[in-house]
């Protein structure tokens, strides 16, 4: 920051219905910088000659703590969260203008929590009044994302360790769900299996609503109702990841609920698997996420022409986006505290080179609409996405989710083992 003052608000609590709130999950930027997971908290980081961190928190309160559990309090904010000064949140209105005063630059991200924006504007106006006779108040407003999100884009060793743990728990969850799956099972039963493993293993929560799509539901990209009964012969697509220590895994696997892929399912699956490998091969420091996307897209388009789903020639099919009805999303995104993590992937209108410490997903897919009459009936309703989590390294990449089975024969062997152990 050099000089300036940065202000971050915690996520407010959100009402779900009447007096029930959504489970609380701290704002990622706020947690990244404070490690504090309580609502009604504000951090003020003053840079310059005398840098200091000021935290405003809910004060200890014997009566409220009987209902809601212990609070960090003013003392804990100093002792456990690195604050130089801490105050009860009730004092924010009085103290924030003083903290803004004297700085030229204010780092703040408007538009995330509108009611926080109002409080900040109020404090800024007050600080101008205070500075009228003596001193100054901020005149340069800078989006805090410009520094915080840039920092979050490159993961530290500790962050990568948390991601590895999230991915390991997610591996166990995907395996448990596969082993549980049977023709006739409901998608929500498999979702329950995932959540059971997440929580049993110490994960706080799912990183996003688990997607369990059987049969044609596998072609719905964000199918989260998970209320269908899987039929014999269906593929099941599971896109699920847990959050561990505030870091998200994001993994997709697809398997045949009856244990064996049909010839058509095999064929589509293999194309997606090869497209994923093509994307992996394009990853290196210096290459961009666009390069990985282009590699996956090229392979999928080439193969869609090959099996007669779309018309060639390849270059024309690519430029006219003829693949779009079958592959309509990007091949990946940054991954971190947010499942679609922060960080720019373009700078000055150009794709941004990957760097060591960046984590991305690679997740090509092919989705054949159930009512697509341009393809033979046996292909309709097939949806395949294969998603892994990739750490960019000095020399290339590491697939952090490598150990979650995805080979065709490997998956069939796993399902055969599951059928056998349940028959016993
Ligand atoms: N689960 C959302 C995604 O894969 O991006
Ligand atoms: Mn996913
Ligand atoms: Mn993803």
Short mmCIF file of C-alpha atoms and ligand atoms in Angstrom, two decimals:
data_model
loop_
_atom_site.label_atom_id
_atom_site.label_comp_id
_atom_site.label_asym_id
_atom_site.label_seq_id
_atom_site.Cartn_x
_atom_site.Cartn_y
_atom_site.Cartn_z
CA UNK A 1 0.00 0.00 0.00
CA UNK A 2 2.86 2.37 0.69
CA UNK A 3 0.70 5.07 2.19
CA UNK A 4 -3.02 4.82 2.81
CA UNK A 5 -5.76 3.18 4.79
CA UNK A 6 -7.60 -0.01 3.92
CA UNK A 7 -11.07 -0.77 5.26
CA UNK A 8 -12.75 -4.18 5.08
CA UNK A 9 -16.10 -5.19 6.53
CA UNK A 10 -17.07 -8.70 7.55
CA UNK A 11 -19.95 -10.41 5.75
CA UNK A 12 -23.26 -9.49 7.38
CA UNK A 13 -25.48 -12.23 8.72
CA UNK A 14 -28.25 -13.04 6.25
CA UNK A 15 -31.80 -13.99 7.20
CA UNK A 16 -32.90 -17.26 5.63
CA UNK A 17 -36.52 -17.11 6.79
CA UNK A 18 -38.18 -15.44 9.76
CA UNK A 19 -35.61 -15.70 12.56
CA UNK A 20 -33.38 -18.36 10.98
CA UNK A 21 -30.10 -17.12 9.54
CA UNK A 22 -27.98 -18.76 6.85
CA UNK A 23 -24.97 -20.53 8.34
CA UNK A 24 -22.32 -17.85 8.73
CA UNK A 25 -19.36 -17.79 6.37
CA UNK A 26 -16.88 -14.94 6.59
CA UNK A 27 -15.97 -12.77 3.61
CA UNK A 28 -12.89 -14.28 1.97
CA UNK A 29 -10.84 -11.07 1.87
CA UNK A 30 -11.67 -10.36 5.49
CA UNK A 31 -10.72 -13.85 6.63
CA UNK A 32 -7.58 -13.83 4.50
CA UNK A 33 -6.29 -10.76 6.32
CA UNK A 34 -7.63 -11.34 9.84
CA UNK A 35 -8.45 -15.01 10.42
CA UNK A 36 -11.55 -13.75 12.24
CA UNK A 37 -14.82 -15.52 11.42
CA UNK A 38 -17.30 -13.34 13.28
CA UNK A 39 -19.92 -11.01 11.83
CA UNK A 40 -20.08 -7.34 12.83
CA UNK A 41 -16.32 -6.95 12.49
CA UNK A 42 -14.38 -4.28 10.64
CA UNK A 43 -10.68 -4.05 9.93
CA UNK A 44 -8.79 -0.84 9.33
CA UNK A 45 -5.21 -1.20 8.17
CA UNK A 46 -3.23 2.02 8.24
CA UNK A 47 -0.05 2.03 6.21
CA UNK A 48 2.68 4.62 6.31
CA UNK A 49 5.27 5.49 8.88
CA UNK A 50 3.39 3.86 11.74
CA UNK A 51 1.50 0.94 10.23
CA UNK A 52 -1.24 -0.43 12.42
CA UNK A 53 -4.15 -2.78 12.35
CA UNK A 54 -7.33 -1.72 14.11
CA UNK A 55 -10.16 -4.22 14.56
CA UNK A 56 -13.74 -3.46 15.54
CA UNK A 57 -15.52 -6.53 16.91
CA UNK A 58 -18.56 -7.61 18.88
CA UNK A 59 -17.60 -7.17 22.52
CA UNK A 60 -17.86 -10.05 24.95
CA UNK A 61 -21.37 -10.36 26.33
CA UNK A 62 -22.21 -12.97 28.94
CA UNK A 63 -25.88 -13.12 28.12
CA UNK A 64 -25.51 -13.29 24.30
CA UNK A 65 -22.74 -15.85 24.58
CA UNK A 66 -25.11 -18.22 26.41
CA UNK A 67 -27.20 -18.25 23.22
CA UNK A 68 -24.63 -17.96 20.44
CA UNK A 69 -21.35 -19.17 21.93
CA UNK A 70 -18.14 -17.37 22.81
CA UNK A 71 -17.01 -14.22 21.03
CA UNK A 72 -13.45 -13.19 20.29
CA UNK A 73 -14.06 -9.82 21.89
CA UNK A 74 -11.77 -6.83 22.02
CA UNK A 75 -9.13 -8.72 24.00
CA UNK A 76 -9.12 -11.66 21.57
CA UNK A 77 -8.83 -9.35 18.57
CA UNK A 78 -5.49 -8.17 19.95
CA UNK A 79 -4.28 -11.47 21.39
CA UNK A 80 -5.31 -13.82 18.56
CA UNK A 81 -5.79 -11.72 15.43
CA UNK A 82 -2.82 -9.39 15.44
CA UNK A 83 -4.63 -6.11 16.06
CA UNK A 84 -2.62 -3.24 17.51
CA UNK A 85 -5.86 -1.73 18.73
CA UNK A 86 -9.34 -3.16 19.08
CA UNK A 87 -12.68 -1.58 19.94
CA UNK A 88 -16.29 -2.65 20.28
CA UNK A 89 -18.14 -2.40 16.94
CA UNK A 90 -20.46 0.19 18.51
CA UNK A 91 -17.53 2.65 18.42
CA UNK A 92 -17.01 2.38 14.66
CA UNK A 93 -19.04 5.49 13.81
CA UNK A 94 -17.07 7.59 16.25
CA UNK A 95 -13.58 6.24 15.47
CA UNK A 96 -13.54 5.46 11.73
CA UNK A 97 -13.45 9.15 10.59
CA UNK A 98 -10.37 9.68 12.78
CA UNK A 99 -8.70 6.60 11.31
CA UNK A 100 -9.35 7.80 7.74
CA UNK A 101 -8.09 11.29 8.50
CA UNK A 102 -4.46 11.95 7.63
CA UNK A 103 -4.37 9.52 4.70
CA UNK A 104 -4.37 10.41 1.04
CA UNK A 105 -5.41 7.00 -0.25
CA UNK A 106 -8.41 4.96 0.81
CA UNK A 107 -8.50 1.30 -0.20
CA UNK A 108 -12.08 0.05 -0.19
CA UNK A 109 -14.23 -2.12 -2.46
CA UNK A 110 -17.62 -0.59 -3.12
CA UNK A 111 -20.62 -2.67 -4.09
CA UNK A 112 -20.04 -5.80 -2.04
CA UNK A 113 -22.23 -4.99 0.99
CA UNK A 114 -24.39 -1.90 0.27
CA UNK A 115 -25.10 -1.15 3.94
CA UNK A 116 -21.34 -1.13 4.63
CA UNK A 117 -20.86 1.30 1.72
CA UNK A 118 -23.22 3.70 3.48
CA UNK A 119 -21.28 3.51 6.72
CA UNK A 120 -18.02 4.12 4.91
CA UNK A 121 -19.37 7.12 3.02
CA UNK A 122 -20.62 8.54 6.31
CA UNK A 123 -17.17 8.13 7.85
CA UNK A 124 -15.46 9.66 4.83
CA UNK A 125 -17.69 12.73 4.97
CA UNK A 126 -17.01 13.08 8.71
CA UNK A 127 -13.26 12.77 8.12
CA UNK A 128 -13.44 15.61 5.58
CA UNK A 129 -15.13 17.79 8.16
CA UNK A 130 -12.51 16.88 10.75
CA UNK A 131 -9.72 17.69 8.28
CA UNK A 132 -11.17 21.01 7.16
CA UNK A 133 -9.05 23.12 9.42
CA UNK A 134 -6.09 20.84 9.94
CA UNK A 135 -4.69 17.80 8.15
CA UNK A 136 -6.19 15.92 5.25
CA UNK A 137 -8.70 13.23 4.40
CA UNK A 138 -8.58 10.64 1.61
CA UNK A 139 -8.82 12.01 -1.93
CA UNK A 140 -7.76 8.88 -3.81
CA UNK A 141 -10.13 5.96 -3.71
CA UNK A 142 -8.64 2.63 -4.77
CA UNK A 143 -10.47 -0.70 -5.03
CA UNK A 144 -8.92 -2.90 -2.32
CA UNK A 145 -9.20 -5.82 -4.76
CA UNK A 146 -6.28 -4.29 -6.64
CA UNK A 147 -3.98 -5.36 -3.83
CA UNK A 148 -5.83 -8.04 -1.83
CA UNK A 149 -7.00 -10.06 -4.82
CA UNK A 150 -3.61 -9.83 -6.44
CA UNK A 151 -2.08 -11.22 -3.27
CA UNK A 152 -4.71 -13.98 -3.05
CA UNK A 153 -4.03 -15.01 -6.65
CA UNK A 154 -0.62 -16.44 -5.69
CA UNK A 155 -0.96 -19.12 -3.00
CA UNK A 156 1.51 -19.46 -0.15
CA UNK A 157 2.78 -22.81 1.14
CA UNK A 158 0.22 -22.69 3.95
CA UNK A 159 -2.63 -22.03 1.55
CA UNK A 160 -1.54 -24.88 -0.70
CA UNK A 161 -1.44 -27.19 2.33
CA UNK A 162 -5.07 -26.29 3.10
CA UNK A 163 -6.05 -26.86 -0.52
CA UNK A 164 -4.39 -30.26 -0.46
CA UNK A 165 -6.37 -31.16 2.64
CA UNK A 166 -9.63 -29.96 1.06
CA UNK A 167 -8.86 -32.07 -2.01
CA UNK A 168 -7.97 -35.16 0.04
CA UNK A 169 -11.30 -35.01 1.90
CA UNK A 170 -13.06 -34.43 -1.40
CA UNK A 171 -11.32 -37.51 -2.85
CA UNK A 172 -12.72 -39.63 -0.04
CA UNK A 173 -16.17 -38.11 -0.53
CA UNK A 174 -16.27 -38.81 -4.29
CA UNK A 175 -15.18 -42.41 -3.69
CA UNK A 176 -17.80 -42.88 -0.97
CA UNK A 177 -20.53 -41.55 -3.27
CA UNK A 178 -19.41 -43.79 -6.16
CA UNK A 179 -19.42 -46.83 -3.90
CA UNK A 180 -22.89 -45.96 -2.63
CA UNK A 181 -24.43 -45.43 -6.07
CA UNK A 182 -26.94 -47.99 -7.39
CA UNK A 183 -29.64 -47.91 -10.05
CA UNK A 184 -32.67 -46.58 -8.19
CA UNK A 185 -30.75 -44.42 -5.75
CA UNK A 186 -31.72 -40.79 -5.46
CA UNK A 187 -29.26 -38.04 -6.29
CA UNK A 188 -29.77 -36.62 -2.80
CA UNK A 189 -28.56 -39.86 -1.24
CA UNK A 190 -25.23 -39.36 -2.98
CA UNK A 191 -25.18 -35.71 -1.94
CA UNK A 192 -25.74 -36.84 1.66
CA UNK A 193 -22.79 -39.21 1.33
CA UNK A 194 -20.55 -36.37 0.15
CA UNK A 195 -21.61 -34.10 2.99
CA UNK A 196 -21.17 -36.86 5.56
CA UNK A 197 -17.57 -37.37 4.50
CA UNK A 198 -16.91 -33.62 4.39
CA UNK A 199 -18.15 -33.01 7.91
CA UNK A 200 -16.80 -36.23 9.40
CA UNK A 201 -13.37 -35.23 8.13
CA UNK A 202 -13.42 -31.80 9.70
CA UNK A 203 -14.37 -29.76 6.66
CA UNK A 204 -16.49 -26.76 7.63
CA UNK A 205 -18.89 -27.05 4.72
CA UNK A 206 -19.24 -27.74 1.03
CA UNK A 207 -17.40 -25.11 -0.99
CA UNK A 208 -20.53 -24.75 -3.19
CA UNK A 209 -23.81 -26.61 -3.57
CA UNK A 210 -22.92 -30.14 -4.62
CA UNK A 211 -24.01 -31.03 -8.14
CA UNK A 212 -25.26 -34.61 -8.46
CA UNK A 213 -26.73 -35.14 -11.92
CA UNK A 214 -27.94 -38.55 -13.04
CA UNK A 215 -28.90 -39.32 -16.63
CA UNK A 216 -29.96 -36.16 -18.47
CA UNK A 217 -29.39 -34.05 -15.34
CA UNK A 218 -25.68 -34.43 -16.06
CA UNK A 219 -26.23 -32.01 -18.97
CA UNK A 220 -27.49 -29.28 -16.60
CA UNK A 221 -24.33 -27.44 -15.63
CA UNK A 222 -25.43 -26.32 -12.17
CA UNK A 223 -28.01 -28.97 -11.30
CA UNK A 224 -28.36 -28.69 -7.51
CA UNK A 225 -31.91 -29.88 -6.85
CA UNK A 226 -30.49 -33.41 -6.73
CA UNK A 227 -33.95 -34.96 -6.54
CA UNK A 228 -33.97 -37.51 -9.36
CA UNK A 229 -33.79 -41.26 -9.06
CA UNK A 230 -30.90 -42.71 -11.08
CA UNK A 231 -31.97 -45.28 -13.70
CA UNK A 232 -30.00 -48.32 -14.78
CA UNK A 233 -27.63 -47.31 -17.58
CA UNK A 234 -27.35 -43.67 -16.46
CA UNK A 235 -24.14 -41.79 -16.05
CA UNK A 236 -23.91 -39.86 -12.80
CA UNK A 237 -21.99 -36.60 -12.79
CA UNK A 238 -20.80 -35.36 -9.41
CA UNK A 239 -19.27 -31.90 -9.18
CA UNK A 240 -18.51 -31.36 -5.50
CA UNK A 241 -15.77 -30.10 -3.24
CA UNK A 242 -15.42 -29.33 0.40
CA UNK A 243 -14.07 -26.24 2.05
CA UNK A 244 -11.27 -26.83 4.51
CA UNK A 245 -9.82 -24.01 6.54
CA UNK A 246 -11.58 -21.65 4.11
CA UNK A 247 -10.01 -23.26 1.00
CA UNK A 248 -12.15 -24.87 -1.70
CA UNK A 249 -11.74 -28.08 -3.65
CA UNK A 250 -13.65 -28.26 -6.94
CA UNK A 251 -13.73 -31.72 -8.48
CA UNK A 252 -15.96 -33.39 -11.07
CA UNK A 253 -16.15 -37.09 -11.76
CA UNK A 254 -18.57 -39.11 -13.87
CA UNK A 255 -19.39 -42.80 -13.51
CA UNK A 256 -21.92 -45.34 -14.84
CA UNK A 257 -24.46 -46.11 -12.12
CA UNK A 258 -24.82 -49.71 -13.35
CA UNK A 259 -21.05 -50.22 -13.31
CA UNK A 260 -20.34 -50.33 -17.06
CA UNK A 261 -20.13 -47.52 -19.59
CA UNK A 262 -22.11 -48.00 -22.81
CA UNK A 263 -20.11 -47.71 -26.03
CA UNK A 264 -21.47 -44.18 -26.60
CA UNK A 265 -20.75 -43.08 -23.03
CA UNK A 266 -17.20 -44.45 -23.34
CA UNK A 267 -16.63 -42.61 -26.55
CA UNK A 268 -17.78 -39.23 -25.20
CA UNK A 269 -15.94 -39.76 -21.91
CA UNK A 270 -12.67 -40.54 -23.67
CA UNK A 271 -12.92 -37.38 -25.77
CA UNK A 272 -13.36 -35.27 -22.63
CA UNK A 273 -10.52 -37.06 -20.88
CA UNK A 274 -8.20 -36.46 -23.84
CA UNK A 275 -9.33 -32.81 -24.03
CA UNK A 276 -8.39 -32.43 -20.38
CA UNK A 277 -4.94 -33.89 -21.07
CA UNK A 278 -4.54 -31.49 -24.00
CA UNK A 279 -5.32 -28.61 -21.62
CA UNK A 280 -2.84 -29.94 -19.04
CA UNK A 281 -0.17 -30.11 -21.71
CA UNK A 282 -0.70 -26.43 -22.43
CA UNK A 283 -0.05 -25.36 -18.82
CA UNK A 284 3.29 -23.84 -17.92
CA UNK A 285 4.48 -20.64 -16.36
CA UNK A 286 4.16 -18.11 -19.14
CA UNK A 287 1.18 -19.82 -20.77
CA UNK A 288 -2.29 -18.51 -19.95
CA UNK A 289 -5.63 -20.01 -18.99
CA UNK A 290 -6.71 -19.12 -22.52
CA UNK A 291 -4.06 -21.47 -23.90
CA UNK A 292 -5.44 -24.35 -21.82
CA UNK A 293 -8.97 -23.52 -22.95
CA UNK A 294 -7.92 -23.32 -26.60
CA UNK A 295 -6.23 -26.72 -26.38
CA UNK A 296 -9.29 -28.42 -24.84
CA UNK A 297 -11.63 -26.67 -27.26
CA UNK A 298 -9.60 -27.70 -30.28
CA UNK A 299 -9.63 -31.35 -29.27
CA UNK A 300 -13.35 -31.39 -28.50
CA UNK A 301 -14.25 -29.60 -31.72
CA UNK A 302 -12.05 -31.91 -33.80
CA UNK A 303 -13.69 -34.96 -32.25
CA UNK A 304 -17.24 -33.60 -32.56
CA UNK A 305 -16.54 -33.23 -36.29
CA UNK A 306 -15.05 -36.71 -36.38
CA UNK A 307 -18.18 -38.35 -34.93
CA UNK A 308 -20.42 -36.26 -37.15
CA UNK A 309 -22.11 -34.10 -34.50
CA UNK A 310 -20.95 -30.87 -36.16
CA UNK A 311 -19.64 -29.85 -39.56
CA UNK A 312 -15.99 -29.14 -40.30
CA UNK A 313 -13.53 -27.99 -41.35
CA UNK A 314 -11.93 -27.51 -37.93
CA UNK A 315 -10.82 -23.87 -38.22
CA UNK A 316 -14.24 -22.78 -39.44
CA UNK A 317 -16.02 -24.81 -36.76
CA UNK A 318 -13.84 -23.11 -34.16
CA UNK A 319 -14.30 -19.59 -35.49
CA UNK A 320 -18.07 -20.09 -35.83
CA UNK A 321 -18.25 -21.69 -32.39
CA UNK A 322 -20.08 -24.73 -33.71
CA UNK A 323 -19.02 -26.63 -30.59
CA UNK A 324 -21.15 -24.31 -28.39
CA UNK A 325 -24.26 -26.53 -28.14
CA UNK A 326 -22.00 -29.26 -26.67
CA UNK A 327 -19.32 -27.33 -24.79
CA UNK A 328 -20.57 -23.97 -23.59
CA UNK A 329 -18.36 -23.05 -20.65
CA UNK A 330 -14.76 -22.10 -20.00
CA UNK A 331 -12.20 -24.83 -19.36
CA UNK A 332 -11.31 -23.48 -15.93
CA UNK A 333 -10.98 -20.73 -13.38
CA UNK A 334 -8.81 -19.70 -10.45
CA UNK A 335 -9.39 -21.73 -7.30
CA UNK A 336 -8.73 -20.73 -3.71
CA UNK A 337 -10.80 -19.38 -0.84
CA UNK A 338 -13.63 -18.82 -3.32
CA UNK A 339 -14.45 -21.67 -5.64
CA UNK A 340 -14.35 -19.22 -8.53
CA UNK A 341 -11.43 -17.44 -7.01
CA UNK A 342 -10.37 -13.86 -7.40
CA UNK A 343 -7.57 -12.48 -9.52
CA UNK A 344 -7.53 -10.99 -12.99
CA UNK A 345 -7.03 -13.37 -15.87
CA UNK A 346 -6.60 -10.55 -18.35
CA UNK A 347 -4.42 -7.50 -18.04
CA UNK A 348 -4.45 -4.67 -20.59
CA UNK A 349 -6.84 -6.75 -22.67
CA UNK A 350 -4.35 -9.62 -22.95
CA UNK A 351 -4.54 -13.10 -21.38
CA UNK A 352 -2.43 -13.11 -18.28
CA UNK A 353 0.48 -15.56 -17.97
CA UNK A 354 0.18 -18.22 -15.29
CA UNK A 355 2.77 -18.05 -12.52
CA UNK A 356 4.06 -20.50 -9.93
CA UNK A 357 1.64 -20.53 -6.98
CA UNK A 358 -1.47 -19.96 -9.09
CA UNK A 359 -4.13 -22.67 -8.69
CA UNK A 360 -6.70 -23.29 -11.44
CA UNK A 361 -9.24 -25.90 -12.40
CA UNK A 362 -9.23 -27.73 -15.72
CA UNK A 363 -12.74 -28.93 -16.50
CA UNK A 364 -13.71 -29.54 -20.10
CA UNK A 365 -17.06 -31.18 -20.79
CA UNK A 366 -19.45 -32.41 -23.45
CA UNK A 367 -23.18 -32.13 -22.87
CA UNK A 368 -25.65 -33.66 -25.30
CA UNK A 369 -29.14 -32.27 -24.78
CA UNK A 370 -31.78 -34.91 -24.24
CA UNK A 371 -33.87 -33.41 -27.07
CA UNK A 372 -31.01 -33.11 -29.57
CA UNK A 373 -32.37 -34.89 -32.61
CA UNK A 374 -29.27 -34.30 -34.70
CA UNK A 375 -27.43 -37.14 -32.95
CA UNK A 376 -28.32 -40.84 -32.62
CA UNK A 377 -30.67 -41.53 -29.69
CA UNK A 378 -28.05 -43.47 -27.73
CA UNK A 379 -26.04 -40.26 -27.26
CA UNK A 380 -28.90 -38.05 -26.08
CA UNK A 381 -28.77 -37.01 -22.44
CA UNK A 382 -25.09 -37.88 -22.01
CA UNK A 383 -23.21 -35.28 -19.96
CA UNK A 384 -19.54 -35.61 -19.10
CA UNK A 385 -17.29 -33.12 -17.32
CA UNK A 386 -13.95 -34.05 -15.79
CA UNK A 387 -12.49 -31.51 -13.40
CA UNK A 388 -9.17 -31.44 -11.58
CA UNK A 389 -7.37 -28.85 -9.46
CA UNK A 390 -3.99 -27.75 -10.76
CA UNK A 391 -1.11 -25.96 -9.09
CA UNK A 392 1.19 -24.09 -11.45
CA UNK A 393 4.83 -24.75 -10.52
CA UNK A 394 8.22 -23.40 -11.58
CA UNK A 395 8.53 -26.00 -14.30
CA UNK A 396 4.95 -26.84 -15.24
CA UNK A 397 2.12 -28.00 -13.05
CA UNK A 398 1.05 -30.43 -10.37
CA UNK A 399 -2.37 -32.06 -10.56
CA UNK A 400 -3.45 -31.83 -6.91
CA UNK A 401 -6.40 -34.18 -7.51
CA UNK A 402 -4.44 -36.74 -9.50
CA UNK A 403 -5.34 -39.55 -7.09
CA UNK A 404 -9.10 -39.36 -7.68
CA UNK A 405 -9.82 -42.12 -10.21
CA UNK A 406 -10.95 -41.08 -13.66
CA UNK A 407 -9.68 -43.67 -16.15
CA UNK A 408 -12.54 -45.55 -17.83
CA UNK A 409 -11.32 -48.98 -16.75
CA UNK A 410 -10.32 -47.72 -13.32
CA UNK A 411 -13.85 -46.47 -12.69
CA UNK A 412 -15.45 -49.68 -13.93
CA UNK A 413 -13.16 -51.68 -11.66
CA UNK A 414 -14.11 -49.49 -8.71
CA UNK A 415 -17.83 -49.92 -9.39
CA UNK A 416 -17.39 -53.68 -9.79
CA UNK A 417 -15.65 -53.82 -6.41
CA UNK A 418 -18.50 -51.85 -4.85
CA UNK A 419 -21.15 -54.18 -6.30
CA UNK A 420 -19.24 -57.18 -4.99
CA UNK A 421 -18.79 -55.88 -1.47
CA UNK A 422 -22.48 -54.95 -1.20
CA UNK A 423 -23.53 -58.43 -2.46
CA UNK A 424 -21.48 -60.11 0.23
N1 LIG B 1 -18.63 -26.19 -9.46
C1 LIG B 1 -18.55 -25.04 -10.26
C2 LIG B 1 -17.45 -25.13 -11.21
O1 LIG B 1 -16.98 -26.20 -11.51
O2 LIG B 1 -16.96 -24.15 -11.68
MN1 LIG B 2 -16.85 -27.87 -10.30
MN1 LIG B 3 -14.86 -25.47 -11.44
#
